[in-house]
Amino acid sequence: MKSLTEYLWFNTERKREYINITRNVQELVDKSNISEGFVLVSAMHITAGVYINDAESGLIADIDDWLEELAPFRADYRHHRTGETNGDAHLKSLLVHHEVIVPITDGQLDFGPWQQIYYAEFDGQRRKRVIIKAIGD
Amino acid sequence: MKSLTEYLWFNTERKREYINITRNVQELVDKSNISEGFVLVSAMHITAGVYINDAESGLIADIDDWLEELAPFRADYRHHRTGETNGDAHLKSLLVHHEVIVPITDGQLDFGPWQQIYYAEFDGQRRKRVIIKAIGD
Amino acid sequence: MKSLTEYLWFNTERKREYINITRNVQELVDKSNISEGFVLVSAMHITAGVYINDAESGLIADIDDWLEELAPFRADYRHHRTGETNGDAHLKSLLVHHEVIVPITDGQLDFGPWQQIYYAEFDGQRRKRVIIKAIGD
């Protein structure tokens, strides 16, 4: 069994940002020389997410509005008694989930026509990390 | 390491439909001859999901109502400026998630008593695909 | 390829409860002797979940409130015609998702500084089970 472990670092300009990392993941799969296997793409922070959907700017704005509606910024989260102000970012992370597993077939991300991997930052403007780990043969 | 990669095609009669694919997945695990490993079941389209829950028709209707409440059809999604009308289907897909990993033990899906795998179509009436990929020994 | 399959049992005092199982999972990874691989942590019941987030009691109370807001207890779920009263627990399970995959690197859960694995019980006070399955080398 082969494996590859790499980390991507992000430091977004805005608090919330959605970054297409599909090409980065494919490049790491190339580097792994894995032909058949899985690659895990997983946020290492609890106020960020990773999801698969469309690379369409209107949809990304819709997703951002929708997350703010279902997991809004509020002053009164209990979590804020710790001094934090990012309770909403934790809930947004739970909602989109923090990780995806992508199948690797013939050395390629085995995707449908519109699937793209996004890093979803919900509490940015500081250095945060995603792990890319592939296993297979 | 053994691996198996197969695709299931769907073309649902209705726009939204929930299809129990547990048996299909077990048959492919049988075909893989994998005794210990994981099987990934993942929608290849960004307006469909895969989830694990109960095969009970009342609950499935509840899930459908609930998804429509939290990620409703609306005319004014920004995504619709592209000519699409399926913004809600993208959000529903994010909400239930597009994939599950199922453990394989002694060649069987290692499930609790009520766990069943569902393909959740949110923008049907056209051909769409799910990947089933198993790895293990 | 090595693999390890173990089950954790829970019987919570309250209907809803959030239990940090990070240490249990790391101990099983130690036992597996897997250095590089993945460990799946997956609820075997359809009214429970597994998620990764912060071990902070205020946040856990926020998560519980938030789940009750988005997937509330209601008397009139169709699922209740079967005699059950736990429709909300099924929806809460879908919302947080029932499983996570954790990367194993050098024999350790390869986590960021605040990531902890939680078993989320939504219909407790009876015996329920989680599968821990690791594969790798």
Tab-separated table of C-alpha atoms in Angstrom:
chain	number	residue	atom	x	y	z
A	1	MET	CA	0.000	0.000	0.000
A	2	LYS	CA	1.254	3.468	-0.895
A	3	SER	CA	0.418	6.583	1.048
A	4	LEU	CA	1.050	10.305	0.763
A	5	THR	CA	0.459	12.977	3.415
A	6	GLU	CA	0.638	16.672	2.627
A	7	TYR	CA	-0.717	19.868	4.126
A	8	LEU	CA	-2.082	22.976	2.443
A	9	TRP	CA	-1.918	26.266	4.320
A	10	PHE	CA	-4.406	29.109	3.920
A	11	ASN	CA	-4.506	32.654	5.238
A	12	THR	CA	-7.559	34.258	3.669
A	13	GLU	CA	-8.043	37.996	3.226
A	14	ARG	CA	-11.666	37.841	4.305
A	15	LYS	CA	-13.351	36.174	7.279
A	16	ARG	CA	-15.322	33.871	4.974
A	17	GLU	CA	-13.903	32.610	1.721
A	18	TYR	CA	-14.403	29.661	-0.638
A	19	ILE	CA	-11.307	28.392	-2.436
A	20	ASN	CA	-11.246	25.818	-5.227
A	21	ILE	CA	-8.464	23.345	-4.352
A	22	THR	CA	-9.252	20.650	-6.922
A	23	ARG	CA	-6.029	21.235	-8.869
A	24	ASN	CA	-3.906	21.118	-5.706
A	25	VAL	CA	-5.431	17.788	-4.745
A	26	GLN	CA	-4.923	16.296	-8.223
A	27	GLU	CA	-1.278	17.409	-8.210
A	28	LEU	CA	-0.724	15.644	-4.896
A	29	VAL	CA	-2.429	12.511	-6.214
A	30	ASP	CA	-0.039	12.662	-9.194
A	31	LYS	CA	2.877	12.925	-6.777
A	32	SER	CA	1.639	9.919	-4.781
A	33	ASN	CA	1.819	7.570	-7.792
A	34	ILE	CA	-1.378	5.974	-6.503
A	35	SER	CA	-3.477	4.504	-9.277
A	36	GLU	CA	-6.390	3.051	-7.266
A	37	GLY	CA	-7.337	4.374	-3.849
A	38	PHE	CA	-8.891	7.169	-1.826
A	39	VAL	CA	-7.750	10.671	-1.042
A	40	LEU	CA	-9.013	12.379	2.098
A	41	VAL	CA	-9.218	16.185	2.091
A	42	SER	CA	-9.909	17.359	5.618
A	43	ALA	CA	-9.828	20.720	7.399
A	44	MET	CA	-7.604	20.594	10.496
A	45	HIS	CA	-9.450	23.473	12.156
A	46	ILE	CA	-12.925	23.412	13.621
A	47	THR	CA	-14.111	26.642	12.003
A	48	ALA	CA	-13.563	25.606	8.388
A	49	GLY	CA	-15.010	23.018	6.050
A	50	VAL	CA	-14.328	21.069	2.875
A	51	TYR	CA	-17.107	20.280	0.415
A	52	ILE	CA	-17.625	19.227	-3.185
A	53	ASN	CA	-19.870	21.262	-5.443
A	54	ASP	CA	-19.976	23.571	-8.459
A	55	ALA	CA	-17.353	26.205	-9.390
A	56	GLU	CA	-20.017	28.832	-10.128
A	57	SER	CA	-19.720	32.213	-8.415
A	58	GLY	CA	-23.475	32.767	-8.106
A	59	LEU	CA	-23.905	29.425	-6.371
A	60	ILE	CA	-21.006	30.144	-4.030
A	61	ALA	CA	-22.700	33.404	-2.993
A	62	ASP	CA	-25.956	31.447	-2.507
A	63	ILE	CA	-24.144	28.907	-0.312
A	64	ASP	CA	-22.636	31.702	1.768
A	65	ASP	CA	-26.039	33.388	2.272
A	66	TRP	CA	-27.642	30.062	3.110
A	67	LEU	CA	-25.003	29.154	5.703
A	68	GLU	CA	-25.436	32.571	7.315
A	69	GLU	CA	-29.194	31.986	7.440
A	70	LEU	CA	-28.981	28.499	9.010
A	71	ALA	CA	-25.962	29.162	11.252
A	72	PRO	CA	-25.960	32.936	11.738
A	73	PHE	CA	-23.466	35.149	13.468
A	74	ARG	CA	-24.923	35.931	16.891
A	75	ALA	CA	-23.442	37.725	19.876
A	76	ASP	CA	-24.963	35.409	22.450
A	77	TYR	CA	-23.506	31.966	21.738
A	78	ARG	CA	-22.385	30.357	24.990
A	79	HIS	CA	-19.059	29.626	23.302
A	80	HIS	CA	-18.352	33.372	23.379
A	81	ARG	CA	-17.951	33.290	27.165
A	82	THR	CA	-14.475	31.905	26.396
A	83	GLY	CA	-13.613	35.193	24.695
A	84	GLU	CA	-14.194	33.852	21.182
A	85	THR	CA	-16.646	35.472	18.743
A	86	ASN	CA	-16.754	32.673	16.182
A	87	GLY	CA	-19.586	30.418	17.389
A	88	ASP	CA	-21.255	30.686	13.990
A	89	ALA	CA	-18.084	29.445	12.270
A	90	HIS	CA	-18.186	26.209	14.309
A	91	LEU	CA	-21.808	25.611	13.312
A	92	LYS	CA	-21.149	26.402	9.650
A	93	SER	CA	-18.282	23.889	9.750
A	94	LEU	CA	-20.609	21.208	11.113
A	95	LEU	CA	-23.209	22.027	8.459
A	96	VAL	CA	-20.991	21.647	5.393
A	97	HIS	CA	-18.810	19.008	7.102
A	98	HIS	CA	-15.080	19.308	7.459
A	99	GLU	CA	-13.911	16.633	5.031
A	100	VAL	CA	-14.470	14.692	1.834
A	101	ILE	CA	-13.128	11.410	0.509
A	102	VAL	CA	-12.453	11.359	-3.230
A	103	PRO	CA	-11.991	8.121	-5.182
A	104	ILE	CA	-8.806	7.777	-7.250
A	105	THR	CA	-9.154	5.686	-10.421
A	106	ASP	CA	-6.324	5.323	-12.944
A	107	GLY	CA	-4.467	8.007	-11.020
A	108	GLN	CA	-7.232	10.599	-11.471
A	109	LEU	CA	-9.824	12.088	-9.114
A	110	ASP	CA	-12.825	10.045	-10.260
A	111	PHE	CA	-15.302	12.899	-10.531
A	112	GLY	CA	-18.483	13.692	-12.406
A	113	PRO	CA	-18.480	16.616	-14.836
A	114	TRP	CA	-19.062	19.453	-12.336
A	115	GLN	CA	-17.529	18.226	-9.100
A	116	GLN	CA	-14.915	20.541	-7.601
A	117	ILE	CA	-13.332	20.464	-4.139
A	118	TYR	CA	-13.704	23.621	-2.054
A	119	TYR	CA	-11.988	24.780	1.089
A	120	ALA	CA	-14.595	26.798	3.000
A	121	GLU	CA	-13.102	29.261	5.453
A	122	PHE	CA	-15.519	30.565	8.088
A	123	ASP	CA	-13.079	32.317	10.450
A	124	GLY	CA	-10.141	33.393	8.345
A	125	GLN	CA	-7.473	36.062	8.334
A	126	ARG	CA	-5.098	33.705	10.099
A	127	ARG	CA	-3.021	30.666	9.097
A	128	LYS	CA	-5.022	27.455	8.863
A	129	ARG	CA	-4.352	24.052	7.452
A	130	VAL	CA	-5.919	21.227	5.425
A	131	ILE	CA	-4.564	17.684	5.322
A	132	ILE	CA	-4.485	15.773	2.044
A	133	LYS	CA	-3.895	12.084	2.651
A	134	ALA	CA	-4.028	9.463	-0.074
A	135	ILE	CA	-3.781	5.693	0.333
A	136	GLY	CA	-3.925	2.987	-2.308
A	137	ASP	CA	-1.823	1.061	-4.812
B	1	MET	CA	-4.657	-4.384	-1.778
B	2	LYS	CA	-7.736	-5.184	-3.812
B	3	SER	CA	-10.007	-2.564	-5.321
B	4	LEU	CA	-13.255	-2.455	-7.246
B	5	THR	CA	-14.783	0.517	-9.075
B	6	GLU	CA	-18.318	0.443	-10.416
B	7	TYR	CA	-20.951	3.004	-11.340
B	8	LEU	CA	-24.699	2.953	-10.811
B	9	TRP	CA	-26.895	4.995	-13.161
B	10	PHE	CA	-30.207	6.555	-12.199
B	11	ASN	CA	-32.886	8.347	-14.178
B	12	THR	CA	-35.688	9.060	-11.755
B	13	GLU	CA	-39.299	9.660	-12.736
B	14	ARG	CA	-39.709	12.498	-10.262
B	15	LYS	CA	-37.535	15.543	-9.573
B	16	ARG	CA	-36.881	14.337	-6.012
B	17	GLU	CA	-36.604	10.670	-5.180
B	18	TYR	CA	-35.014	8.496	-2.492
B	19	ILE	CA	-33.757	5.078	-3.620
B	20	ASN	CA	-32.497	2.308	-1.344
B	21	ILE	CA	-29.244	1.027	-2.903
B	22	THR	CA	-28.025	-1.134	-0.014
B	23	ARG	CA	-28.455	-4.373	-1.949
B	24	ASN	CA	-26.600	-3.001	-4.990
B	25	VAL	CA	-23.670	-1.979	-2.810
B	26	GLN	CA	-23.528	-5.365	-1.043
B	27	GLU	CA	-23.561	-7.164	-4.408
B	28	LEU	CA	-20.593	-5.105	-5.576
B	29	VAL	CA	-18.748	-5.808	-2.319
B	30	ASP	CA	-19.392	-9.522	-2.959
B	31	LYS	CA	-17.961	-9.128	-6.467
B	32	SER	CA	-14.840	-7.362	-5.097
B	33	ASN	CA	-13.859	-10.337	-2.911
B	34	ILE	CA	-12.775	-7.834	-0.299
B	35	SER	CA	-13.060	-9.197	3.213
B	36	GLU	CA	-11.767	-6.222	5.257
B	37	GLY	CA	-11.897	-2.670	3.935
B	38	PHE	CA	-14.013	0.344	3.087
B	39	VAL	CA	-16.546	1.005	0.362
B	40	LEU	CA	-17.202	4.572	-0.740
B	41	VAL	CA	-20.645	5.361	-2.166
B	42	SER	CA	-20.553	8.837	-3.678
B	43	ALA	CA	-22.844	10.848	-5.946
B	44	MET	CA	-20.981	12.110	-9.027
B	45	HIS	CA	-23.403	15.014	-9.498
B	46	ILE	CA	-23.694	18.111	-7.357
B	47	THR	CA	-27.477	18.051	-7.061
B	48	ALA	CA	-27.785	14.612	-5.467
B	49	GLY	CA	-26.731	13.038	-2.187
B	50	VAL	CA	-26.027	9.716	-0.508
B	51	TYR	CA	-26.969	9.103	3.102
B	52	ILE	CA	-27.528	6.267	5.563
B	53	ASN	CA	-30.770	6.056	7.487
B	54	ASP	CA	-33.980	4.087	7.936
B	55	ALA	CA	-35.999	2.355	5.177
B	56	GLU	CA	-39.305	3.713	6.505
B	57	SER	CA	-41.578	5.570	4.105
B	58	GLY	CA	-42.930	8.004	6.705
B	59	LEU	CA	-39.424	9.025	7.675
B	60	ILE	CA	-38.422	9.457	4.045
B	61	ALA	CA	-41.378	11.844	3.570
B	62	ASP	CA	-40.288	13.680	6.741
B	63	ILE	CA	-36.750	13.997	5.397
B	64	ASP	CA	-38.060	15.362	2.107
B	65	ASP	CA	-40.237	17.971	3.880
B	66	TRP	CA	-37.380	18.928	6.170
B	67	LEU	CA	-34.925	19.402	3.307
B	68	GLU	CA	-37.459	21.574	1.506
B	69	GLU	CA	-37.857	23.646	4.660
B	70	LEU	CA	-34.125	24.174	5.264
B	71	ALA	CA	-33.080	24.447	1.613
B	72	PRO	CA	-36.248	25.541	-0.190
B	73	PHE	CA	-36.917	25.986	-3.862
B	74	ARG	CA	-36.696	29.715	-4.552
B	75	ALA	CA	-36.786	31.663	-7.802
B	76	ASP	CA	-34.133	34.167	-6.764
B	77	TYR	CA	-30.977	32.136	-6.156
B	78	ARG	CA	-28.031	33.869	-7.820
B	79	HIS	CA	-27.143	30.531	-9.397
B	80	HIS	CA	-30.264	30.885	-11.554
B	81	ARG	CA	-28.665	33.714	-13.526
B	82	THR	CA	-26.827	30.918	-15.352
B	83	GLY	CA	-30.172	29.675	-16.674
B	84	GLU	CA	-30.445	26.893	-14.072
B	85	THR	CA	-33.447	26.555	-11.732
B	86	ASN	CA	-31.938	24.008	-9.346
B	87	GLY	CA	-30.231	26.144	-6.688
B	88	ASP	CA	-32.181	24.354	-3.979
B	89	ALA	CA	-30.901	20.965	-5.197
B	90	HIS	CA	-27.284	22.091	-4.670
B	91	LEU	CA	-28.067	23.185	-1.117
B	92	LYS	CA	-29.972	19.986	-0.348
B	93	SER	CA	-26.957	18.010	-1.602
B	94	LEU	CA	-24.657	19.916	0.762
B	95	LEU	CA	-27.061	19.350	3.645
B	96	VAL	CA	-27.314	15.551	3.411
B	97	HIS	CA	-23.764	15.253	2.041
B	98	HIS	CA	-22.924	13.535	-1.208
B	99	GLU	CA	-21.154	10.430	0.060
B	100	VAL	CA	-20.783	7.783	2.735
B	101	ILE	CA	-18.014	5.352	3.637
B	102	VAL	CA	-19.201	1.944	4.763
B	103	PRO	CA	-16.946	-0.488	6.629
B	104	ILE	CA	-16.590	-4.000	5.159
B	105	THR	CA	-16.017	-6.771	7.727
B	106	ASP	CA	-15.898	-10.459	6.755
B	107	GLY	CA	-17.103	-9.423	3.299
B	108	GLN	CA	-20.278	-7.778	4.602
B	109	LEU	CA	-21.392	-4.170	4.997
B	110	ASP	CA	-20.786	-3.810	8.737
B	111	PHE	CA	-24.068	-2.152	9.627
B	112	GLY	CA	-26.305	-1.757	12.643
B	113	PRO	CA	-29.820	-3.200	12.505
B	114	TRP	CA	-31.552	-0.338	10.658
B	115	GLN	CA	-28.855	1.216	8.526
B	116	GLN	CA	-29.654	1.422	4.827
B	117	ILE	CA	-27.880	3.350	2.063
B	118	TYR	CA	-29.996	5.836	0.120
B	119	TYR	CA	-29.394	7.648	-3.124
B	120	ALA	CA	-31.144	11.017	-2.750
B	121	GLU	CA	-32.024	12.646	-6.050
B	122	PHE	CA	-32.808	16.366	-5.858
B	123	ASP	CA	-32.837	17.258	-9.571
B	124	GLY	CA	-33.849	14.134	-11.410
B	125	GLN	CA	-35.527	13.146	-14.639
B	126	ARG	CA	-32.131	12.827	-16.298
B	127	ARG	CA	-29.292	10.294	-16.239
B	128	LYS	CA	-27.050	10.616	-13.202
B	129	ARG	CA	-24.354	8.469	-11.687
B	130	VAL	CA	-23.026	7.168	-8.379
B	131	ILE	CA	-19.548	5.696	-7.920
B	132	ILE	CA	-19.070	2.631	-5.726
B	133	LYS	CA	-15.408	2.129	-4.908
B	134	ALA	CA	-14.135	-0.508	-2.504
B	135	ILE	CA	-10.578	-0.982	-1.280
B	136	GLY	CA	-9.198	-3.562	1.126
B	137	ASP	CA	-7.870	-7.100	1.373
C	1	MET	CA	-2.620	-4.087	4.546
C	2	LYS	CA	-3.491	-4.191	8.233
C	3	SER	CA	-6.971	-3.681	9.599
C	4	LEU	CA	-8.633	-3.420	12.979
C	5	THR	CA	-12.359	-3.516	13.765
C	6	GLU	CA	-13.728	-2.674	17.183
C	7	TYR	CA	-17.041	-1.510	18.607
C	8	LEU	CA	-17.775	0.987	21.353
C	9	TRP	CA	-21.047	0.675	23.278
C	10	PHE	CA	-22.942	3.562	24.818
C	11	ASN	CA	-25.962	3.772	27.074
C	12	THR	CA	-26.406	7.424	27.925
C	13	GLU	CA	-28.242	8.740	30.980
C	14	ARG	CA	-29.948	11.485	29.015
C	15	LYS	CA	-31.819	11.430	25.702
C	16	ARG	CA	-29.241	13.703	24.114
C	17	GLU	CA	-25.602	13.560	25.057
C	18	TYR	CA	-22.235	14.459	23.530
C	19	ILE	CA	-19.291	12.221	24.451
C	20	ASN	CA	-15.647	12.872	23.608
C	21	ILE	CA	-14.254	9.573	22.263
C	22	THR	CA	-10.930	10.844	20.929
C	23	ARG	CA	-8.885	8.919	23.475
C	24	ASN	CA	-10.777	5.683	22.780
C	25	VAL	CA	-10.093	6.012	19.066
C	26	GLN	CA	-6.378	6.749	19.587
C	27	GLU	CA	-6.066	3.704	21.865
C	28	LEU	CA	-7.569	1.494	19.165
C	29	VAL	CA	-5.237	2.987	16.558
C	30	ASP	CA	-2.333	2.149	18.906
C	31	LYS	CA	-3.635	-1.417	19.156
C	32	SER	CA	-3.890	-1.718	15.357
C	33	ASN	CA	-0.151	-1.030	14.845
C	34	ILE	CA	-1.126	0.967	11.765
C	35	SER	CA	1.346	3.731	11.017
C	36	GLU	CA	-0.195	5.210	7.846
C	37	GLY	CA	-3.879	4.874	7.033
C	38	PHE	CA	-7.426	5.905	7.821
C	39	VAL	CA	-9.701	5.220	10.759
C	40	LEU	CA	-13.463	5.334	10.287
C	41	VAL	CA	-15.598	6.214	13.303
C	42	SER	CA	-19.232	5.577	12.439
C	43	ALA	CA	-22.474	5.369	14.412
C	44	MET	CA	-24.286	2.075	13.789
C	45	HIS	CA	-27.661	3.565	14.696
C	46	ILE	CA	-29.683	6.031	12.687
C	47	THR	CA	-30.502	8.351	15.573
C	48	ALA	CA	-26.920	9.183	16.550
C	49	GLY	CA	-24.014	10.966	14.929
C	50	VAL	CA	-20.246	11.342	15.007
C	51	TYR	CA	-18.573	14.692	14.398
C	52	ILE	CA	-15.269	16.461	14.946
C	53	ASN	CA	-15.190	19.788	16.754
C	54	ASP	CA	-14.108	21.551	19.927
C	55	ALA	CA	-14.150	20.110	23.481
C	56	GLU	CA	-15.699	23.264	24.937
C	57	SER	CA	-18.828	22.915	27.032
C	58	GLY	CA	-20.366	26.225	25.934
C	59	LEU	CA	-20.008	25.273	22.301
C	60	ILE	CA	-21.510	21.833	22.928
C	61	ALA	CA	-24.561	23.520	24.487
C	62	ASP	CA	-24.723	25.843	21.443
C	63	ILE	CA	-24.591	22.848	19.100
C	64	ASP	CA	-27.390	21.157	21.018
C	65	ASP	CA	-29.599	24.275	20.869
C	66	TRP	CA	-28.846	24.746	17.203
C	67	LEU	CA	-29.715	21.147	16.319
C	68	GLU	CA	-32.987	21.482	18.195
C	69	GLU	CA	-33.743	24.652	16.251
C	70	LEU	CA	-33.011	23.174	12.811
C	71	ALA	CA	-34.365	19.676	13.484
C	72	PRO	CA	-36.834	20.164	16.340
C	73	PHE	CA	-38.782	17.627	18.291
C	74	ARG	CA	-42.307	17.621	16.881
C	75	ALA	CA	-45.268	15.394	17.571
C	76	ASP	CA	-46.431	15.242	13.972
C	77	TYR	CA	-43.592	13.608	12.043
C	78	ARG	CA	-44.991	10.948	9.710
C	79	HIS	CA	-42.383	8.568	11.132
C	80	HIS	CA	-44.316	8.601	14.401
C	81	ARG	CA	-47.179	6.633	12.815
C	82	THR	CA	-44.897	3.625	13.336
C	83	GLY	CA	-45.138	4.164	17.091
C	84	GLU	CA	-41.767	5.912	17.337
C	85	THR	CA	-41.364	9.410	18.800
C	86	ASN	CA	-37.803	10.066	17.636
C	87	GLY	CA	-38.261	11.665	14.195
C	88	ASP	CA	-36.151	14.614	15.288
C	89	ALA	CA	-33.277	12.286	16.235
C	90	HIS	CA	-33.145	10.930	12.665
C	91	LEU	CA	-32.973	14.460	11.248
C	92	LYS	CA	-30.330	15.548	13.769
C	93	SER	CA	-28.279	12.488	12.761
C	94	LEU	CA	-28.482	13.505	9.085
C	95	LEU	CA	-27.510	17.077	9.948
C	96	VAL	CA	-24.286	16.315	11.838
C	97	HIS	CA	-23.618	13.180	9.767
C	98	HIS	CA	-23.090	9.755	11.265
C	99	GLU	CA	-19.398	9.239	10.590
C	100	VAL	CA	-15.941	10.720	10.215
C	101	ILE	CA	-12.711	9.477	8.650
C	102	VAL	CA	-9.566	10.431	10.524
C	103	PRO	CA	-6.108	10.248	8.930
C	104	ILE	CA	-3.447	8.216	10.768
C	105	THR	CA	0.133	9.480	10.340
C	106	ASP	CA	3.082	7.943	12.226
C	107	GLY	CA	0.538	5.981	14.263
C	108	GLN	CA	-1.252	9.112	15.523
C	109	LEU	CA	-4.620	10.701	14.721
C	110	ASP	CA	-3.357	13.469	12.433
C	111	PHE	CA	-5.359	16.324	13.935
C	112	GLY	CA	-5.150	20.077	14.225
C	113	PRO	CA	-4.829	21.626	17.692
C	114	TRP	CA	-8.519	21.614	18.656
C	115	GLN	CA	-10.010	18.671	16.814
C	116	GLN	CA	-11.795	16.149	19.007
C	117	ILE	CA	-14.097	13.277	18.001
C	118	TYR	CA	-17.584	13.327	19.494
C	119	TYR	CA	-20.263	10.686	19.689
C	120	ALA	CA	-23.575	12.592	19.506
C	121	GLU	CA	-26.490	10.690	20.990
C	122	PHE	CA	-29.926	11.957	19.971
C	123	ASP	CA	-32.120	9.129	21.258
C	124	GLY	CA	-30.314	7.614	24.179
C	125	GLN	CA	-31.084	5.735	27.359
C	126	ARG	CA	-30.564	2.442	25.557
C	127	ARG	CA	-27.544	0.463	24.312
C	128	LYS	CA	-26.103	1.737	21.070
C	129	ARG	CA	-22.929	1.107	19.176
C	130	VAL	CA	-20.169	2.821	17.192
C	131	ILE	CA	-17.782	1.009	14.845
C	132	ILE	CA	-14.104	1.960	14.782
C	133	LYS	CA	-12.400	0.504	11.733
C	134	ALA	CA	-8.823	1.271	10.753
C	135	ILE	CA	-6.993	0.194	7.595
C	136	GLY	CA	-3.438	0.927	6.522
C	137	ASP	CA	0.130	-0.241	6.846
